């Protein structure tokens, strides 16, 4: 029997107030030292993020600060008069401004991603727990094959010069029996009316004859 594996707890970032205090502290130290301790910001950043880029920037800034100190040390007096001294001062101040901007943005971005996710590899699932699988791989879609609908047959067009037979017309429909009966009744009424008119005319003619006598 295998029990459930041990799940490693996710490391939570420090409180926001503590992070802000550390950022302000390192920036103030770099400014008060006139840029000679600028490398301290990158040293803390490299220890936190553990990125090779931050370690490389730390070494580069450390070398620039050392070069600036050498150039400023070649000045004969306390004031800067030579081009080497001005170059050393420019390197110190320029590096200070650039490193402060990079340090604050990188440190804030790192702890924001660490707090809200989306940074670094996901922890491996513990032994004994099933790994979640995606229902479909990304970028693929399941397509259902469709059969094309059968098209209605189209009669071929007649060739040129071939006579086309006339279209078959259906025979006229016979009138319904009710219509025939109606026509018969109308004809009977008409014949009856004509008989009455003939009878009236015959009666008038007989009357005229008797009156002449």
Tab-separated table of C-alpha atoms in Angstrom:
chain	number	residue	atom	x	y	z
A	1	UNK	CA	0.000	0.000	0.000
A	2	UNK	CA	1.354	3.362	-1.025
A	3	UNK	CA	0.187	6.406	0.848
A	4	UNK	CA	-0.255	9.880	-0.519
A	5	UNK	CA	2.947	11.682	-1.378
A	6	UNK	CA	4.232	14.736	0.401
A	7	UNK	CA	3.293	17.981	-1.323
A	8	UNK	CA	5.933	20.669	-1.074
A	9	UNK	CA	4.459	23.927	0.232
A	10	UNK	CA	4.612	26.938	-2.052
A	11	UNK	CA	6.926	29.620	-0.725
A	12	UNK	CA	4.997	32.816	-0.104
A	13	UNK	CA	6.660	36.192	-0.725
A	14	UNK	CA	7.371	38.522	2.209
A	15	UNK	CA	4.837	41.196	3.173
A	16	UNK	CA	4.566	44.165	0.854
A	17	UNK	CA	5.594	46.653	3.539
A	18	UNK	CA	8.857	44.772	4.139
A	19	UNK	CA	9.632	44.682	0.429
A	20	UNK	CA	9.009	48.416	0.075
A	21	UNK	CA	11.281	49.107	3.039
A	22	UNK	CA	14.110	47.074	1.494
A	23	UNK	CA	13.763	48.814	-1.862
A	24	UNK	CA	13.883	52.246	-0.285
A	25	UNK	CA	16.847	51.261	1.875
A	26	UNK	CA	19.014	50.041	-1.011
A	27	UNK	CA	18.132	53.022	-3.194
A	28	UNK	CA	18.987	55.477	-0.413
A	29	UNK	CA	22.307	53.732	0.251
A	30	UNK	CA	23.240	53.971	-3.433
A	31	UNK	CA	22.317	57.665	-3.663
A	32	UNK	CA	24.091	58.699	-0.450
A	33	UNK	CA	27.254	56.923	-1.598
A	34	UNK	CA	27.140	58.947	-4.865
A	35	UNK	CA	26.917	55.733	-6.895
A	36	UNK	CA	29.860	53.907	-5.321
A	37	UNK	CA	27.485	51.330	-3.764
A	38	UNK	CA	25.182	50.929	-6.760
A	39	UNK	CA	26.222	47.305	-7.045
A	40	UNK	CA	24.419	46.490	-3.767
A	41	UNK	CA	21.016	46.782	-5.468
A	42	UNK	CA	21.966	44.309	-8.182
A	43	UNK	CA	23.508	41.970	-5.616
A	44	UNK	CA	20.225	41.761	-3.706
A	45	UNK	CA	18.267	41.385	-6.956
A	46	UNK	CA	20.497	38.532	-8.137
A	47	UNK	CA	20.158	36.735	-4.790
A	48	UNK	CA	16.349	37.028	-4.977
A	49	UNK	CA	15.688	36.142	-8.618
A	50	UNK	CA	18.677	33.767	-9.108
A	51	UNK	CA	18.851	34.733	-12.772
A	52	UNK	CA	22.063	34.626	-14.748
A	53	UNK	CA	21.175	37.994	-16.305
A	54	UNK	CA	21.052	39.711	-12.917
A	55	UNK	CA	24.351	38.111	-11.873
A	56	UNK	CA	25.947	39.334	-15.092
A	57	UNK	CA	24.649	42.874	-14.548
A	58	UNK	CA	25.978	42.800	-10.989
A	59	UNK	CA	29.471	41.933	-12.200
A	60	UNK	CA	29.312	44.586	-14.947
A	61	UNK	CA	28.205	47.349	-12.571
A	62	UNK	CA	30.855	46.316	-10.070
A	63	UNK	CA	33.492	46.663	-12.783
A	64	UNK	CA	32.116	50.071	-13.883
A	65	UNK	CA	32.210	51.369	-10.317
A	66	UNK	CA	35.809	50.199	-9.948
A	67	UNK	CA	36.776	51.946	-13.206
A	68	UNK	CA	35.037	55.147	-12.111
A	69	UNK	CA	36.921	55.084	-8.801
A	70	UNK	CA	40.225	54.693	-10.661
A	71	UNK	CA	39.429	57.613	-12.991
A	72	UNK	CA	38.425	59.855	-10.094
A	73	UNK	CA	41.518	58.833	-8.150
A	74	UNK	CA	43.785	60.155	-10.898
A	75	UNK	CA	42.664	63.724	-10.185
A	76	UNK	CA	45.504	65.765	-8.589
A	77	UNK	CA	43.225	67.797	-6.302
A	78	UNK	CA	39.865	67.591	-4.660
A	79	UNK	CA	38.079	69.217	-7.606
A	80	UNK	CA	37.630	67.607	-11.022
A	81	UNK	CA	39.625	69.245	-13.796
A	82	UNK	CA	40.580	66.488	-16.234
A	83	UNK	CA	38.551	64.517	-18.770
A	84	UNK	CA	39.238	61.283	-16.903
A	85	UNK	CA	37.666	62.677	-13.759
A	86	UNK	CA	34.551	63.860	-15.585
A	87	UNK	CA	34.309	60.487	-17.282
A	88	UNK	CA	34.460	58.681	-13.959
A	89	UNK	CA	31.799	60.952	-12.482
A	90	UNK	CA	29.535	60.428	-15.516
A	91	UNK	CA	29.916	56.670	-15.216
A	92	UNK	CA	28.936	56.775	-11.544
A	93	UNK	CA	25.872	58.975	-11.972
A	94	UNK	CA	24.678	57.346	-15.213
A	95	UNK	CA	25.037	53.861	-13.794
A	96	UNK	CA	23.200	54.964	-10.654
A	97	UNK	CA	20.136	56.212	-12.562
A	98	UNK	CA	19.940	53.171	-14.852
A	99	UNK	CA	20.428	50.630	-12.066
A	100	UNK	CA	17.793	52.251	-9.809
A	101	UNK	CA	15.189	52.069	-12.601
A	102	UNK	CA	16.064	48.479	-13.472
A	103	UNK	CA	16.246	47.334	-9.853
A	104	UNK	CA	12.830	48.697	-8.893
A	105	UNK	CA	11.053	47.370	-12.005
A	106	UNK	CA	12.660	43.914	-11.836
A	107	UNK	CA	12.089	43.515	-8.098
A	108	UNK	CA	8.446	44.581	-8.274
A	109	UNK	CA	7.777	42.342	-11.285
A	110	UNK	CA	9.421	39.351	-9.638
A	111	UNK	CA	7.401	39.473	-6.429
A	112	UNK	CA	4.192	40.308	-8.283
A	113	UNK	CA	4.532	37.185	-10.430
A	114	UNK	CA	5.511	35.151	-7.384
A	115	UNK	CA	2.445	36.299	-5.485
A	116	UNK	CA	-0.164	36.044	-8.258
A	117	UNK	CA	1.301	33.157	-10.288
A	118	UNK	CA	2.566	32.948	-13.866
A	119	UNK	CA	6.264	32.885	-12.923
A	120	UNK	CA	8.649	29.941	-12.898
A	121	UNK	CA	7.953	26.259	-13.533
A	122	UNK	CA	4.971	24.625	-11.912
A	123	UNK	CA	5.688	22.225	-9.039
A	124	UNK	CA	5.602	18.556	-9.960
A	125	UNK	CA	2.505	16.681	-8.726
A	126	UNK	CA	3.004	14.496	-5.690
A	127	UNK	CA	3.151	10.748	-5.982
A	128	UNK	CA	-0.256	9.133	-5.789
A	129	UNK	CA	-2.236	12.009	-7.301
A	130	UNK	CA	-3.450	11.829	-10.913
A	131	UNK	CA	-2.094	14.422	-13.243
A	132	UNK	CA	-4.696	16.672	-14.890
A	133	UNK	CA	-4.866	16.203	-18.606
A	134	UNK	CA	-6.265	18.654	-21.076
A	135	UNK	CA	-9.325	17.384	-22.959
A	136	UNK	CA	-7.879	18.539	-26.270
A	137	UNK	CA	-4.370	19.609	-27.204
A	138	UNK	CA	-3.876	23.307	-27.709
A	139	UNK	CA	-4.222	24.558	-31.230
A	140	UNK	CA	-6.117	21.489	-32.487
A	141	UNK	CA	-9.796	20.970	-33.051
A	142	UNK	CA	-11.805	17.825	-33.698
A	143	UNK	CA	-13.535	17.930	-37.054
A	144	UNK	CA	-16.495	15.725	-37.939
A	145	UNK	CA	-16.481	14.516	-41.555
A	146	UNK	CA	-19.545	15.536	-43.460
A	147	UNK	CA	-20.998	13.763	-46.472
A	148	UNK	CA	-21.842	16.110	-49.331
A	149	UNK	CA	-25.558	16.420	-50.059
A	150	UNK	CA	-26.733	14.706	-53.242
A	151	UNK	CA	-27.461	17.255	-55.940
A	152	UNK	CA	-30.743	17.061	-57.863
A	153	UNK	CA	-30.344	15.577	-61.383
A	154	UNK	CA	-30.323	18.228	-64.092
A	155	UNK	CA	-31.756	17.194	-67.488
A	156	UNK	CA	-29.291	17.579	-70.341
A	157	UNK	CA	-29.783	20.528	-72.655
A	158	UNK	CA	-31.014	19.638	-76.147
A	159	UNK	CA	-28.494	19.815	-78.933
A	160	UNK	CA	-28.740	22.559	-81.547
A	161	UNK	CA	-30.940	21.645	-84.528
A	162	UNK	CA	-32.831	18.852	-82.766
A	163	UNK	CA	-36.616	19.517	-82.589
A	164	UNK	CA	-37.932	19.685	-79.098
A	165	UNK	CA	-41.307	17.962	-78.579
A	166	UNK	CA	-44.019	20.226	-77.145
A	167	UNK	CA	-44.697	19.966	-73.526
A	168	UNK	CA	-47.548	17.674	-72.564
A	169	UNK	CA	-50.577	19.658	-71.485
A	170	UNK	CA	-53.085	17.938	-69.205
A	171	UNK	CA	-56.634	17.425	-70.628
A	172	UNK	CA	-59.311	19.889	-69.516
A	173	UNK	CA	-61.120	18.795	-66.451
A	174	UNK	CA	-64.805	17.999	-66.682
A	175	UNK	CA	-67.190	20.223	-64.775
A	176	UNK	CA	-68.327	18.897	-61.524
A	177	UNK	CA	-71.839	17.352	-61.229
A	178	UNK	CA	-73.007	20.256	-59.096
A	179	UNK	CA	-72.137	22.693	-61.864
A	180	UNK	CA	-74.071	20.578	-64.412
A	181	UNK	CA	-77.145	20.535	-62.197
A	182	UNK	CA	-76.994	24.285	-61.788
A	183	UNK	CA	-76.778	24.784	-65.542
A	184	UNK	CA	-79.756	22.444	-66.074
A	185	UNK	CA	-81.841	24.320	-63.560
A	186	UNK	CA	-81.032	27.634	-65.232
A	187	UNK	CA	-81.962	26.189	-68.636
A	188	UNK	CA	-85.257	24.852	-67.256
A	189	UNK	CA	-86.120	28.247	-65.784
A	190	UNK	CA	-85.264	29.934	-69.065
A	191	UNK	CA	-87.410	27.497	-71.071
A	192	UNK	CA	-90.298	27.945	-68.617
A	193	UNK	CA	-90.038	31.721	-68.951
A	194	UNK	CA	-90.094	31.449	-72.732
A	195	UNK	CA	-93.187	29.219	-72.581
A	196	UNK	CA	-94.983	31.757	-70.461
A	197	UNK	CA	-94.135	34.557	-72.817
A	198	UNK	CA	-95.341	32.467	-75.783
A	199	UNK	CA	-98.596	31.725	-73.956
A	200	UNK	CA	-99.210	35.385	-73.255
A	201	UNK	CA	-98.582	36.308	-76.880
A	202	UNK	CA	-100.987	33.591	-78.062
A	203	UNK	CA	-103.684	34.860	-75.704
A	204	UNK	CA	-103.331	38.397	-76.965
A	205	UNK	CA	-103.636	37.286	-80.566
A	206	UNK	CA	-106.835	35.315	-79.777
A	207	UNK	CA	-108.270	38.345	-78.055
A	208	UNK	CA	-107.558	40.579	-80.990
A	209	UNK	CA	-109.285	38.178	-83.306
A	210	UNK	CA	-112.438	37.993	-81.208
A	211	UNK	CA	-112.565	41.774	-80.983
A	212	UNK	CA	-112.385	42.074	-84.778
A	213	UNK	CA	-115.345	39.890	-85.215
